[in-house]
mmCIF file of C-alpha atoms in Angstrom:
data_model
loop_
_atom_site.group_PDB
_atom_site.id
_atom_site.type_symbol
_atom_site.label_atom_id
_atom_site.label_comp_id
_atom_site.label_asym_id
_atom_site.label_seq_id
_atom_site.Cartn_x
_atom_site.Cartn_y
_atom_site.Cartn_z
ATOM 1 C CA MET A 1 -0.634 0.189 0.927
ATOM 2 C CA LYS A 2 1.033 3.491 0.105
ATOM 3 C CA LEU A 3 3.956 5.340 1.641
ATOM 4 C CA THR A 4 1.523 7.916 2.981
ATOM 5 C CA ASP A 5 -0.270 5.136 4.908
ATOM 6 C CA LEU A 6 2.854 4.512 6.995
ATOM 7 C CA GLY A 7 2.698 7.828 8.858
ATOM 8 C CA PRO A 8 2.049 6.359 12.342
ATOM 9 C CA LEU A 9 4.865 3.842 11.904
ATOM 10 C CA MET A 10 7.218 6.628 10.785
ATOM 11 C CA VAL A 11 6.320 8.704 13.855
ATOM 12 C CA ARG A 12 7.250 5.763 16.098
ATOM 13 C CA ARG A 13 10.543 5.395 14.200
ATOM 14 C CA GLN A 14 11.260 9.137 14.520
ATOM 15 C CA ASP A 15 10.649 8.998 18.239
ATOM 16 C CA GLY A 16 13.453 6.455 18.514
ATOM 17 C CA GLY A 17 11.064 3.737 19.573
ATOM 18 C CA LEU A 18 11.846 1.442 16.684
ATOM 19 C CA THR A 19 15.078 -0.232 15.753
ATOM 20 C CA PHE A 20 15.259 -1.536 12.215
ATOM 21 C CA GLU A 21 14.590 -5.063 13.528
ATOM 22 C CA ARG A 22 11.361 -3.956 15.211
ATOM 23 C CA PHE A 23 10.428 -1.762 12.239
ATOM 24 C CA ARG A 24 10.685 -4.589 9.707
ATOM 25 C CA ALA A 25 8.679 -6.905 11.985
ATOM 26 C CA ASP A 26 5.627 -4.643 11.680
ATOM 27 C CA PRO A 27 2.932 -6.852 10.058
ATOM 28 C CA ALA A 28 2.260 -4.396 7.233
ATOM 29 C CA LEU A 29 5.931 -4.271 6.268
ATOM 30 C CA ALA A 30 6.542 -7.975 6.767
ATOM 31 C CA ALA A 31 3.729 -8.642 4.289
ATOM 32 C CA LEU A 32 5.668 -6.749 1.589
ATOM 33 C CA GLN A 33 8.398 -9.414 1.667
ATOM 34 C CA TRP A 34 11.012 -6.919 0.499
ATOM 35 C CA PRO A 35 14.749 -7.540 0.868
ATOM 36 C CA ASP A 36 16.134 -5.996 4.067
ATOM 37 C CA ASP A 37 18.412 -3.628 2.100
ATOM 38 C CA VAL A 38 15.408 -2.209 0.246
ATOM 39 C CA LEU A 39 13.211 -1.977 3.318
ATOM 40 C CA LYS A 40 15.942 -0.155 5.243
ATOM 41 C CA ASP A 41 17.046 2.240 2.499
ATOM 42 C CA PHE A 42 13.590 3.105 1.204
ATOM 43 C CA LEU A 43 11.183 2.968 4.123
ATOM 44 C CA PHE A 44 13.238 3.010 7.332
ATOM 45 C CA ASP A 45 15.734 5.686 6.248
ATOM 46 C CA HIS A 46 13.588 7.772 3.882
ATOM 47 C CA GLY A 47 9.938 6.847 4.392
ATOM 48 C CA ASP A 48 9.143 10.162 6.058
ATOM 49 C CA ASN A 49 11.409 12.373 3.941
ATOM 50 C CA GLY A 50 9.176 15.109 2.519
ATOM 51 C CA ALA A 51 10.648 14.944 -0.999
ATOM 52 C CA PHE A 52 10.290 11.146 -1.019
ATOM 53 C CA VAL A 53 6.689 11.344 0.125
ATOM 54 C CA ASP A 54 5.948 13.976 -2.530
ATOM 55 C CA ASP A 55 7.509 11.878 -5.291
ATOM 56 C CA TYR A 56 6.532 8.355 -4.236
ATOM 57 C CA GLY A 57 3.695 8.698 -1.723
ATOM 58 C CA ASP A 58 1.012 7.432 -4.092
ATOM 59 C CA ILE A 59 2.772 4.287 -5.292
ATOM 60 C CA ASP A 60 1.198 1.003 -4.290
ATOM 61 C CA LEU A 61 4.036 -0.524 -2.266
ATOM 62 C CA CYS A 62 2.530 -3.991 -2.636
ATOM 63 C CA ALA A 63 2.953 -3.698 -6.421
ATOM 64 C CA LEU A 64 6.749 -3.321 -6.203
ATOM 65 C CA ASN A 65 8.712 -6.437 -7.056
ATOM 66 C CA TRP A 66 12.398 -6.045 -6.177
ATOM 67 C CA GLN A 67 15.245 -7.846 -7.908
ATOM 68 C CA LEU A 68 18.995 -7.345 -7.712
ATOM 69 C CA GLU A 69 20.117 -6.576 -11.272
ATOM 70 C CA SER A 70 23.306 -5.673 -13.079
ATOM 71 C CA ILE A 71 22.955 -2.327 -14.875
ATOM 72 C CA PRO A 72 25.514 -1.066 -17.432
ATOM 73 C CA ALA A 73 27.412 2.013 -16.246
ATOM 74 C CA ALA A 74 26.207 3.977 -19.279
ATOM 75 C CA GLY A 75 22.617 3.379 -18.163
ATOM 76 C CA PHE A 76 23.178 5.673 -15.175
ATOM 77 C CA LEU A 77 24.404 8.645 -17.211
ATOM 78 C CA THR A 78 20.968 10.145 -17.852
ATOM 79 C CA MET A 79 18.879 8.258 -15.311
ATOM 80 C CA PRO A 80 16.627 10.756 -13.491
ATOM 81 C CA THR A 81 15.489 10.836 -9.902
ATOM 82 C CA GLY A 82 12.280 12.178 -8.363
ATOM 83 C CA GLU A 83 11.072 15.634 -9.377
ATOM 84 C CA SER A 84 11.498 17.054 -5.865
ATOM 85 C CA ASP A 85 15.274 16.543 -6.025
ATOM 86 C CA GLY A 86 15.667 16.467 -9.793
ATOM 87 C CA ASP A 87 19.066 18.154 -9.969
ATOM 88 C CA CYS A 88 20.759 16.509 -6.995
ATOM 89 C CA ILE A 89 22.501 13.723 -8.937
ATOM 90 C CA GLU A 90 24.284 16.311 -11.076
ATOM 91 C CA ARG A 91 25.289 18.276 -7.972
ATOM 92 C CA PHE A 92 26.802 15.107 -6.508
ATOM 93 C CA ALA A 93 28.572 14.363 -9.820
ATOM 94 C CA GLU A 94 30.190 17.807 -9.883
ATOM 95 C CA SER A 95 31.833 17.214 -6.500
ATOM 96 C CA HIS A 96 32.041 13.414 -6.489
ATOM 97 C CA ALA A 97 35.428 13.273 -4.712
ATOM 98 C CA TYR A 98 34.050 15.368 -1.856
ATOM 99 C CA TRP A 99 31.142 12.975 -1.356
ATOM 100 C CA VAL A 100 33.381 9.904 -1.358
ATOM 101 C CA GLU A 101 35.714 11.540 1.184
ATOM 102 C CA ARG A 102 32.736 12.138 3.508
ATOM 103 C CA ARG A 103 31.923 8.419 3.597
ATOM 104 C CA PRO A 104 33.661 5.620 5.516
ATOM 105 C CA LEU A 105 37.063 4.607 4.110
ATOM 106 C CA GLU A 106 35.735 1.348 2.680
ATOM 107 C CA VAL A 107 33.497 3.321 0.299
ATOM 108 C CA GLY A 108 36.487 5.045 -1.291
ATOM 109 C CA ARG A 109 38.433 1.803 -1.340
ATOM 110 C CA CYS A 110 35.566 0.092 -3.161
ATOM 111 C CA TRP A 111 35.530 2.810 -5.842
ATOM 112 C CA GLU A 112 39.302 2.606 -6.289
ATOM 113 C CA GLU A 113 39.593 -1.177 -6.295
ATOM 114 C CA ARG A 114 36.338 -2.293 -7.932
ATOM 115 C CA GLY A 115 35.101 0.877 -9.632
ATOM 116 C CA THR A 116 31.669 0.625 -8.057
ATOM 117 C CA TRP A 117 29.700 1.340 -4.921
ATOM 118 C CA LEU A 118 29.722 -0.614 -1.714
ATOM 119 C CA ARG A 119 25.923 -0.984 -1.472
ATOM 120 C CA PRO A 120 23.493 -1.194 -4.396
ATOM 121 C CA PRO A 121 21.202 1.804 -4.885
ATOM 122 C CA LEU A 122 17.434 1.471 -5.395
ATOM 123 C CA LEU A 123 15.999 2.023 -8.866
ATOM 124 C CA MET A 124 12.422 2.002 -10.066
ATOM 125 C CA ASP A 125 10.804 1.210 -13.387
ATOM 126 C CA ARG A 126 9.288 4.544 -14.392
ATOM 127 C CA ARG A 127 6.065 2.823 -15.494
ATOM 128 C CA LEU A 128 5.263 2.540 -11.788
ATOM 129 C CA LEU A 129 4.969 6.333 -11.743
ATOM 130 C CA ASP A 130 3.458 6.854 -15.188
ATOM 131 C CA LEU A 131 2.326 3.991 -17.413
ATOM 132 C CA ALA A 132 3.318 5.969 -20.505
ATOM 133 C CA ASP A 133 6.918 6.412 -19.299
ATOM 134 C CA SER A 134 9.861 4.043 -19.724
ATOM 135 C CA GLY A 135 13.314 3.399 -18.329
ATOM 136 C CA LEU A 136 14.610 3.424 -14.785
ATOM 137 C CA GLN A 137 14.679 6.136 -12.134
ATOM 138 C CA VAL A 138 16.941 6.477 -9.092
ATOM 139 C CA LEU A 139 14.821 6.094 -5.995
ATOM 140 C CA GLU A 140 17.570 5.981 -3.372
ATOM 141 C CA GLY A 141 21.342 6.157 -3.822
ATOM 142 C CA ARG A 142 21.500 9.457 -5.663
ATOM 143 C CA THR A 143 24.908 10.272 -4.175
ATOM 144 C CA ARG A 144 26.285 6.937 -5.426
ATOM 145 C CA VAL A 145 24.916 7.537 -8.914
ATOM 146 C CA GLY A 146 26.341 11.069 -8.864
ATOM 147 C CA VAL A 147 29.759 9.711 -7.883
ATOM 148 C CA LEU A 148 29.550 7.212 -10.739
ATOM 149 C CA ARG A 149 28.730 9.980 -13.227
ATOM 150 C CA GLY A 150 31.528 12.195 -11.951
ATOM 151 C CA ARG A 151 34.056 9.367 -12.116
ATOM 152 C CA LEU A 152 32.982 8.488 -15.651
ATOM 153 C CA ARG A 153 33.415 12.098 -16.767
ATOM 154 C CA GLU A 154 36.893 12.265 -15.282
ATOM 155 C CA GLN A 155 37.779 8.872 -16.744
ATOM 156 C CA LEU A 156 38.501 7.369 -13.338
ATOM 157 C CA ARG A 157 38.127 3.655 -12.647
ATOM 158 C CA VAL A 158 34.506 2.628 -13.169
ATOM 159 C CA ALA A 159 33.264 -0.939 -13.587
ATOM 160 C CA PRO A 160 31.348 -1.654 -16.805
ATOM 161 C CA ALA A 161 28.223 -2.704 -14.819
ATOM 162 C CA HIS A 162 26.855 -2.117 -11.314
ATOM 163 C CA GLN A 163 24.465 -3.958 -9.022
ATOM 164 C CA ALA A 164 21.202 -2.199 -8.153
ATOM 165 C CA TRP A 165 17.928 -3.187 -6.548
ATOM 166 C CA VAL A 166 15.248 -2.594 -9.195
ATOM 167 C CA ALA A 167 11.504 -2.323 -8.538
ATOM 168 C CA ARG A 168 9.327 -3.466 -11.398
ATOM 169 C CA PRO A 169 5.560 -3.944 -11.655
#
């Protein structure tokens, strides 16, 4: 099953006919056995985003195995995202304080107190996109990664490692 195969389900979600609870109960999605955070952030929130579909529409969703992992902060410094939005992480990094201020107060508090994000972003092993490639790519959570980069550059509080959901083959 590919992201592009979920078009009818995405139309029902767009029409407001599906809450997340009803969305995740769809037999095709239930069969994926993905963590709720991943299912919500990837498919429910972004599954019909044009840039996402362009970048990830041909991936076999059944081949993605998700694990919560601890990633060193330095690992995020050059981590790319999809080609369609290739420069967005740097744009977020340049104005990281602005993006934190636009979020609920607990997001800013988490950065100040723990030096990390409130919710783990989604990363993907780049071999899922190109067998000859290596490393990780930001799938969802590009603002969070941008904030991390901006805070590192300004030598603000940043934890040495951060939790992220990682898809591997």
